[in-house]
PDB file of C-alpha atoms in Angstrom:
ATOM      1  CA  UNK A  18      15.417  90.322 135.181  1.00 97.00           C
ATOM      2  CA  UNK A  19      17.494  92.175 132.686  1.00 98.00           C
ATOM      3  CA  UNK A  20      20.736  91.289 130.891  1.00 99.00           C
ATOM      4  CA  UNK A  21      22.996  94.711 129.376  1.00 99.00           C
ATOM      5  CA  UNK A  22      25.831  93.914 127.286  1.00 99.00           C
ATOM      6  CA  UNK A  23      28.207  96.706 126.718  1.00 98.00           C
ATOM      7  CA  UNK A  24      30.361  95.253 123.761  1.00 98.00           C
ATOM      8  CA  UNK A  25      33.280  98.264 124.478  1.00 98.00           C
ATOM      9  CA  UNK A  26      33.976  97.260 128.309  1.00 98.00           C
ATOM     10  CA  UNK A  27      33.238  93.749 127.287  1.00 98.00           C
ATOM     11  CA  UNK A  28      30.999  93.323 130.162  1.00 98.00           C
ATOM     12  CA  UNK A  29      27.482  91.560 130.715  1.00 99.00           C
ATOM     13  CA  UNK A  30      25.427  93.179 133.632  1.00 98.00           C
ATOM     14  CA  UNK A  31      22.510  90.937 134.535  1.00 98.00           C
ATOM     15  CA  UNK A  32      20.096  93.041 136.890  1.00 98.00           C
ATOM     16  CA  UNK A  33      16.950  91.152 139.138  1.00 94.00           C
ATOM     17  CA  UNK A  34      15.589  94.035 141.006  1.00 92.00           C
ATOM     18  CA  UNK A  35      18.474  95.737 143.216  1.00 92.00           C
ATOM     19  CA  UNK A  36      20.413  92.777 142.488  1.00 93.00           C
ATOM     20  CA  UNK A  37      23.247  93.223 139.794  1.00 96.00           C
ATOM     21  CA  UNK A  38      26.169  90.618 138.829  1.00 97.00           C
ATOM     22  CA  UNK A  39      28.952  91.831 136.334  1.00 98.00           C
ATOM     23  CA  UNK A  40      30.283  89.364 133.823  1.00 98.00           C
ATOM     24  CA  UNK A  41      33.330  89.551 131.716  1.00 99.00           C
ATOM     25  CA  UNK A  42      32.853  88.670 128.054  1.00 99.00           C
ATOM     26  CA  UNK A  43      34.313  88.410 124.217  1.00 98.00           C
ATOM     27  CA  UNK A  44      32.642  89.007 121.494  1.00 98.00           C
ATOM     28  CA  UNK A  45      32.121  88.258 117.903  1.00 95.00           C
ATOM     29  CA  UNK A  46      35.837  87.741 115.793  1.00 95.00           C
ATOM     30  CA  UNK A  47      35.174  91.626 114.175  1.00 92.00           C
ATOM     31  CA  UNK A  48      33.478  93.370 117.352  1.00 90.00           C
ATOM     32  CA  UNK A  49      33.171  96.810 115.962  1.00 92.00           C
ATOM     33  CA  UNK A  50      29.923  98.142 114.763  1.00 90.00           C
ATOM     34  CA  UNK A  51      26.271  96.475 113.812  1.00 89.00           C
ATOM     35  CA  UNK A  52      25.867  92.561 112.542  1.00 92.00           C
ATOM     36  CA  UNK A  53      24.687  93.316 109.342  1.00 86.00           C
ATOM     37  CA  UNK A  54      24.791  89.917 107.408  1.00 87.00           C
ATOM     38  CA  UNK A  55      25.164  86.217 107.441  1.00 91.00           C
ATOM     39  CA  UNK A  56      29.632  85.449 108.086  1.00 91.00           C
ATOM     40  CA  UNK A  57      30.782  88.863 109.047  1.00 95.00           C
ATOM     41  CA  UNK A  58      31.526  87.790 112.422  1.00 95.00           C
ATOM     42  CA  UNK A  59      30.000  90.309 114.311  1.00 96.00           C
ATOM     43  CA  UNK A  60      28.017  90.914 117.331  1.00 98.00           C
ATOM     44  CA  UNK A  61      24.574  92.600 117.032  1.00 97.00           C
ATOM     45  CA  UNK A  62      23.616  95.713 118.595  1.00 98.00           C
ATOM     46  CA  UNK A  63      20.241  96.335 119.596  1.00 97.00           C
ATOM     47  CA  UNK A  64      16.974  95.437 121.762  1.00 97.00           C
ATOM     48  CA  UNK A  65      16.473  91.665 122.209  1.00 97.00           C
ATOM     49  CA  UNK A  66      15.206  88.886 124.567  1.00 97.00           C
ATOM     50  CA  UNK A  67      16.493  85.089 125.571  1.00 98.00           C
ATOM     51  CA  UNK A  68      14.219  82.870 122.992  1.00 97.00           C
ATOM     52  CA  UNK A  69      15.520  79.674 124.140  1.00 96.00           C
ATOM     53  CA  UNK A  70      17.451  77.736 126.224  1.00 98.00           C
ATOM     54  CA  UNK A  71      19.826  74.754 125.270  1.00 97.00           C
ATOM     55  CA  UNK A  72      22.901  73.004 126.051  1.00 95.00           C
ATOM     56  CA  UNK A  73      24.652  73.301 123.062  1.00 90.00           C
ATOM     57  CA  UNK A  74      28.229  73.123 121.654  1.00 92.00           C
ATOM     58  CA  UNK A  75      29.723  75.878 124.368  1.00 94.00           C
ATOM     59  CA  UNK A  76      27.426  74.201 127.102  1.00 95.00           C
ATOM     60  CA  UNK A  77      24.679  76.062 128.549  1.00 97.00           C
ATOM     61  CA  UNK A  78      23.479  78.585 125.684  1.00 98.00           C
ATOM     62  CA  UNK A  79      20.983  81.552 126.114  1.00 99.00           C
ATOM     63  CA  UNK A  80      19.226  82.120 122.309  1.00 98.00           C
ATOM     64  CA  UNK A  81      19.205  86.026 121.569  1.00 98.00           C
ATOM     65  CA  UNK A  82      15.646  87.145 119.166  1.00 97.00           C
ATOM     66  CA  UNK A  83      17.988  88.222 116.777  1.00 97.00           C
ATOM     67  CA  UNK A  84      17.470  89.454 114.048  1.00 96.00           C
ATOM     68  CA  UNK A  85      15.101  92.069 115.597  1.00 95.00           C
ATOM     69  CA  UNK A  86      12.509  94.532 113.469  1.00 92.00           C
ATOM     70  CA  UNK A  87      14.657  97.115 113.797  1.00 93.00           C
ATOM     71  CA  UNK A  88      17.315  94.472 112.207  1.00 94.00           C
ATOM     72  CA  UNK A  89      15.309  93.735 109.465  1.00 91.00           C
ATOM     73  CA  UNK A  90      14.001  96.972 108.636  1.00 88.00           C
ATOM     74  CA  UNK A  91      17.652  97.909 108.692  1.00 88.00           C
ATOM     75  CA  UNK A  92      18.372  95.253 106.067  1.00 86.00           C
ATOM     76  CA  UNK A  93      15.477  95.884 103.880  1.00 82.00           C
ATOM     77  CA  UNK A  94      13.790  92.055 104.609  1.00 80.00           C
ATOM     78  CA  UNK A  95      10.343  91.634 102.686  1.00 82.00           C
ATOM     79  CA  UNK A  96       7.248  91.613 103.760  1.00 86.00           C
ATOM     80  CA  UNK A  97       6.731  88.066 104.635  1.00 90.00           C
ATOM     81  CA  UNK A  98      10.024  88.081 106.916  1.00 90.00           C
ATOM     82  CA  UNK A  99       8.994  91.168 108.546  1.00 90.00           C
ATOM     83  CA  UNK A 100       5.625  89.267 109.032  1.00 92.00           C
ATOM     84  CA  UNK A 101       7.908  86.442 111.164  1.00 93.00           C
ATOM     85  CA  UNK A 102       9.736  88.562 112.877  1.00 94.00           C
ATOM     86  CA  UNK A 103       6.833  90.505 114.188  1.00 93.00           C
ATOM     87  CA  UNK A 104       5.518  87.558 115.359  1.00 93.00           C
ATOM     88  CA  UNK A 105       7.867  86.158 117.124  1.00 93.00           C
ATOM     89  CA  UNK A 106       8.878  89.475 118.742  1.00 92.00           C
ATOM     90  CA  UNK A 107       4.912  89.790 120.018  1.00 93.00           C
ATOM     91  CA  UNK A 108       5.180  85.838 121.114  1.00 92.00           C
ATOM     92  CA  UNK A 109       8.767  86.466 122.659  1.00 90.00           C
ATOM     93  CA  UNK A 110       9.799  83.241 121.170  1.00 92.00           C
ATOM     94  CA  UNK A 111      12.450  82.747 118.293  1.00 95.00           C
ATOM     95  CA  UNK A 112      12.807  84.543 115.206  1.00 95.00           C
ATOM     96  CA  UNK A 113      13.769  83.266 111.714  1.00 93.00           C
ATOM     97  CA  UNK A 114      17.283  82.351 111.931  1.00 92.00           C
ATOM     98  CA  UNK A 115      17.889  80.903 108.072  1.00 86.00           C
ATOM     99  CA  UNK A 116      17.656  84.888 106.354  1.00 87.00           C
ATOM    100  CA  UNK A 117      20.653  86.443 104.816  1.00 89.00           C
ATOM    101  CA  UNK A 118      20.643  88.584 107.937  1.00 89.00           C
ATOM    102  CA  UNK A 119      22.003  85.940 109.843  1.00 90.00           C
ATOM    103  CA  UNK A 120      20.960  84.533 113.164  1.00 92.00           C
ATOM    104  CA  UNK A 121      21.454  81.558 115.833  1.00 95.00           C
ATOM    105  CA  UNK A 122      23.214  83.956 117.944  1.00 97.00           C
ATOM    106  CA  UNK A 123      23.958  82.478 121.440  1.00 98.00           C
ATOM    107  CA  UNK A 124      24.857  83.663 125.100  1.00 99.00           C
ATOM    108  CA  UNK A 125      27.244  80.558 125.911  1.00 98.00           C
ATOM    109  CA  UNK A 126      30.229  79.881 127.588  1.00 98.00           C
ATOM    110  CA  UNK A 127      33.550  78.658 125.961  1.00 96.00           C
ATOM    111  CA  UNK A 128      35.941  81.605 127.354  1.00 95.00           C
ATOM    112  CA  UNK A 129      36.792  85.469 127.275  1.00 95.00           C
ATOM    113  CA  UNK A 130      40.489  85.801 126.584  1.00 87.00           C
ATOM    114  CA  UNK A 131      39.988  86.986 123.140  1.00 94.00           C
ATOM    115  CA  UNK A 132      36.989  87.910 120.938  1.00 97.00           C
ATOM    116  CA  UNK A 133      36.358  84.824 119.146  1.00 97.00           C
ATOM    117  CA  UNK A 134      32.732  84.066 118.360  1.00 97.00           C
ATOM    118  CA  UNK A 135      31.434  84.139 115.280  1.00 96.00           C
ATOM    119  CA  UNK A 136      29.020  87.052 116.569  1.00 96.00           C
ATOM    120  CA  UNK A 137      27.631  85.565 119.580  1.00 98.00           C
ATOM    121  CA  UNK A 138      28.800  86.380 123.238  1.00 98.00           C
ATOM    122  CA  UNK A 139      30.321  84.245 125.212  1.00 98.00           C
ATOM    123  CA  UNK A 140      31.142  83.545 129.049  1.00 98.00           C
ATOM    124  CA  UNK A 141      33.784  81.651 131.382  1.00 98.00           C
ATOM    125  CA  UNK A 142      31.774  78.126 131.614  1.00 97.00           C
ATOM    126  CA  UNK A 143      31.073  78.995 135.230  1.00 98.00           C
ATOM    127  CA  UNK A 144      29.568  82.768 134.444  1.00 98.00           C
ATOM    128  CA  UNK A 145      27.106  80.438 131.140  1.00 98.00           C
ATOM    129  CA  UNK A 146      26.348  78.193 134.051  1.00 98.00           C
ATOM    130  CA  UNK A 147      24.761  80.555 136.573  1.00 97.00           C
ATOM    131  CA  UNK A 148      23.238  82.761 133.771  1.00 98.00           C
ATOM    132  CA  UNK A 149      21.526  80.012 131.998  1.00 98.00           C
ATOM    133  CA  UNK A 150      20.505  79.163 135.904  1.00 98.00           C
ATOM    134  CA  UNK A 151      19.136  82.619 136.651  1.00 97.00           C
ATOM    135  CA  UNK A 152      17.382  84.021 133.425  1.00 98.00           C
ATOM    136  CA  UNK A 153      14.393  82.308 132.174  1.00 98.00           C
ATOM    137  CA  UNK A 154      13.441  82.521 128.395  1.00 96.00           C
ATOM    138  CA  UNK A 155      11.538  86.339 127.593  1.00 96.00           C
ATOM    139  CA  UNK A 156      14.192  87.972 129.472  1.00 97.00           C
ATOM    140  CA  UNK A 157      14.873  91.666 127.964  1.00 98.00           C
ATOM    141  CA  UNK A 158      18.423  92.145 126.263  1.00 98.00           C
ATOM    142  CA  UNK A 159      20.122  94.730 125.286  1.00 99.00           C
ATOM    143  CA  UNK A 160      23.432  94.912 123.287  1.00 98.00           C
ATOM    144  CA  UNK A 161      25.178  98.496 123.390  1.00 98.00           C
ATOM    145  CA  UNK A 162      28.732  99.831 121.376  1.00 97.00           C
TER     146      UNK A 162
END
């Protein structure tokens, strides 16, 4: 299992094997370029995975490990962040989500006229559905321009 998001075509691939299934989504209110703090409303790039599951505000919600290592090495984060980050990327579970980098960034549904998020990617409530069905948590992500 593999999700691929391609933030240009605004699509969402999700790939089991030979299996593929195409997904339409929007993005993050300012879609162009790297999330690089807390607010600015953008969409990460990068390699990632599904930490957790939830039903949340938008319904069924995917949590993506961001930020990442790369992210924080990026950003300059300390030593002790780094530390966190490391570990949850070697646990595949979530990373720290309270830094200036930002975080709590979310696969969920709520609609794809527009971009809209406030960085996170989201789904027609039926395409959340079937992905929060399909992917369990430790599945690979990546987020490309």
């Amino acid at each position: 299992m593999h999700i691929l998001i391609e933030k240009a075509a605004r699509l969402l691939t999700l790939t089991d094997g030979d299996t593929r299934r195409t997904f339409p989504i929007a993005l993050g209110k300012c879609p162009e370029g790297r999330k690089e703090q807390q607010g600015d409303n953008k969409t990460p790039e990068g390699h990632y995975h599904v930490c957790l599951k939830k039903m949340g505000k938008y319904g069924p919600s995917l949590g993506v490990s961001y930020p990442s290592l790369e992210d924080a090495a990026r950003f300059g984060a300390d030593g002790h962040l780094l530390s966190l980050i490391r570990q949850a990327e070697e646990n595949r579970t979530r990373p720290p989500w309270g830094s200036p980098m930002g975080g709590e960034i979310y696969i969920h549904a709520g609609g794809t006229g527009l971009d809209w998020t406030a960085g996170c990617i989201a789904l027609s409530d039926e395409d959340a559905k079937t992905l929060y069905d399909l992917c369990p948590t430790g599945t690979p992500i990546d987020i490309i321009p």
